[in-house]
Amino acid sequence: MSTAAILMMLLFIIVIWGGLVLALITLIKHPDETSGILGEHDFATDDVLIAQEHTS
């Protein structure tokens, strides 16, 4: 393998694994339960949503 090929391989390994690490850190800081349109709204609790599912 040439030096250029090894450098490109290392660069893209860092980019891919770095993206994975960044995504995991973002998910830890902003979990799905507190993200999105409803966020931490009172009507977005599991109990309220389950009750609405059974009544429709």
Coordinates of N, CA and C in Angstrom, one line a residue:
M1 N 0.8 -1.2 0.0 CA 0.0 0.0 0.0 C 0.9 1.2 0.0
S2 N 0.5 2.2 -0.7 CA 1.3 3.5 -0.8 C 1.0 4.3 0.4
T3 N 1.8 5.3 0.6 CA 1.6 6.2 1.7 C 0.3 7.0 1.6
A4 N 0.0 7.4 0.4 CA -1.2 8.2 0.2 C -2.4 7.3 0.5
A5 N -2.4 6.1 0.1 CA -3.5 5.2 0.4 C -3.7 5.0 1.9
I6 N -2.6 4.8 2.6 CA -2.7 4.6 4.1 C -3.2 5.9 4.8
L7 N -2.8 7.1 4.3 CA -3.2 8.3 4.9 C -4.7 8.5 4.6
M8 N -5.2 8.2 3.4 CA -6.6 8.3 3.1 C -7.4 7.3 4.0
M9 N -6.9 6.1 4.1 CA -7.6 5.1 4.9 C -7.7 5.6 6.4
L10 N -6.7 6.1 6.9 CA -6.7 6.7 8.3 C -7.6 7.9 8.4
L11 N -7.6 8.7 7.4 CA -8.5 9.9 7.5 C -10.0 9.5 7.5
F12 N -10.3 8.5 6.7 CA -11.7 8.1 6.6 C -12.1 7.3 7.8
I13 N -11.2 6.5 8.4 CA -11.5 5.8 9.6 C -11.8 6.8 10.7
I14 N -11.0 7.8 10.8 CA -11.2 8.9 11.8 C -12.6 9.6 11.6
V15 N -12.9 9.9 10.3 CA -14.2 10.6 10.0 C -15.4 9.7 10.4
I16 N -15.3 8.4 10.0 CA -16.5 7.5 10.3 C -16.6 7.3 11.8
W17 N -15.6 6.9 12.4 CA -15.6 6.6 13.9 C -15.9 7.9 14.7
G18 N -15.4 9.0 14.2 CA -15.6 10.3 14.9 C -17.1 10.7 14.7
G19 N -17.7 10.4 13.6 CA -19.1 10.7 13.4 C -20.0 9.8 14.3
L20 N -19.6 8.6 14.5 CA -20.3 7.7 15.4 C -20.2 8.2 16.8
V21 N -19.0 8.5 17.2 CA -18.8 9.0 18.6 C -19.6 10.3 18.8
L22 N -19.6 11.2 17.8 CA -20.4 12.5 17.9 C -21.9 12.2 18.0
A23 N -22.3 11.2 17.2 CA -23.8 10.9 17.3 C -24.2 10.3 18.6
L24 N -23.3 9.5 19.2 CA -23.6 8.9 20.5 C -23.6 10.0 21.6
I25 N -22.7 10.9 21.5 CA -22.6 12.0 22.5 C -23.9 12.8 22.4
T26 N -24.3 13.1 21.2 CA -25.5 13.9 21.0 C -26.7 13.2 21.5
L27 N -26.8 11.9 21.3 CA -28.0 11.2 21.8 C -28.0 11.1 23.3
I28 N -26.8 11.0 23.9 CA -26.8 11.0 25.4 C -27.2 12.4 25.9
K29 N -26.8 13.4 25.3 CA -27.1 14.8 25.8 C -28.6 15.1 25.5
H30 N -29.1 14.7 24.4 CA -30.5 15.0 24.0 C -31.3 13.7 23.7
P31 N -31.7 13.0 24.7 CA -32.4 11.7 24.4 C -33.8 12.0 23.7
D32 N -34.3 10.9 23.0 CA -35.5 11.0 22.2 C -36.7 11.5 23.0
E33 N -36.7 11.2 24.3 CA -37.9 11.6 25.2 C -38.0 13.1 25.3
T34 N -36.9 13.8 25.2 CA -36.9 15.3 25.4 C -36.7 16.1 24.1
S35 N -36.7 15.4 23.0 CA -36.5 16.0 21.7 C -37.7 16.1 20.9
G36 N -37.7 16.8 19.9 CA -38.9 16.9 18.9 C -39.9 17.9 19.3
I37 N -41.0 17.9 18.6 CA -42.0 18.9 18.8 C -42.6 18.9 20.2
L38 N -42.9 17.7 20.7 CA -43.6 17.7 22.1 C -42.6 17.9 23.2
G39 N -41.4 17.4 23.0 CA -40.4 17.6 24.1 C -40.8 17.1 25.4
E40 N -40.8 18.0 26.4 CA -41.1 17.6 27.8 C -42.5 18.1 28.1
H41 N -43.4 18.2 27.1 CA -44.8 18.7 27.4 C -45.5 17.8 28.2
D42 N -46.5 18.3 29.1 CA -47.2 17.4 30.0 C -48.1 16.4 29.3
F43 N -48.5 16.7 28.0 CA -49.3 15.7 27.3 C -48.5 14.7 26.6
A44 N -47.2 14.7 26.7 CA -46.3 13.7 26.0 C -45.8 12.6 26.9
T45 N -46.4 12.5 28.1 CA -46.0 11.4 29.0 C -46.5 10.0 28.5
D46 N -45.8 9.0 28.9 CA -46.3 7.6 28.4 C -47.7 7.3 28.8
D47 N -48.1 7.7 30.1 CA -49.4 7.4 30.5 C -50.5 8.1 29.7
V48 N -50.3 9.3 29.4 CA -51.3 10.1 28.6 C -51.3 9.5 27.2
L49 N -50.2 9.2 26.6 CA -50.2 8.7 25.2 C -50.8 7.3 25.1
I50 N -50.5 6.5 26.1 CA -51.1 5.1 26.1 C -52.7 5.2 26.3
A51 N -53.1 6.1 27.2 CA -54.6 6.3 27.4 C -55.2 6.8 26.1
Q52 N -54.6 7.7 25.3 CA -55.1 8.1 24.1 C -55.2 7.0 23.0
E53 N -54.2 6.1 23.0 CA -54.1 5.1 22.1 C -55.3 4.1 22.3
H54 N -55.7 3.8 23.5 CA -56.7 2.9 23.8 C -58.1 3.5 23.6
T55 N -58.3 4.8 23.6 CA -59.6 5.4 23.4 C -59.9 5.7 22.0
S56 N -58.9 5.6 21.1 CA -59.2 5.9 19.7 C -59.6 4.7 18.9

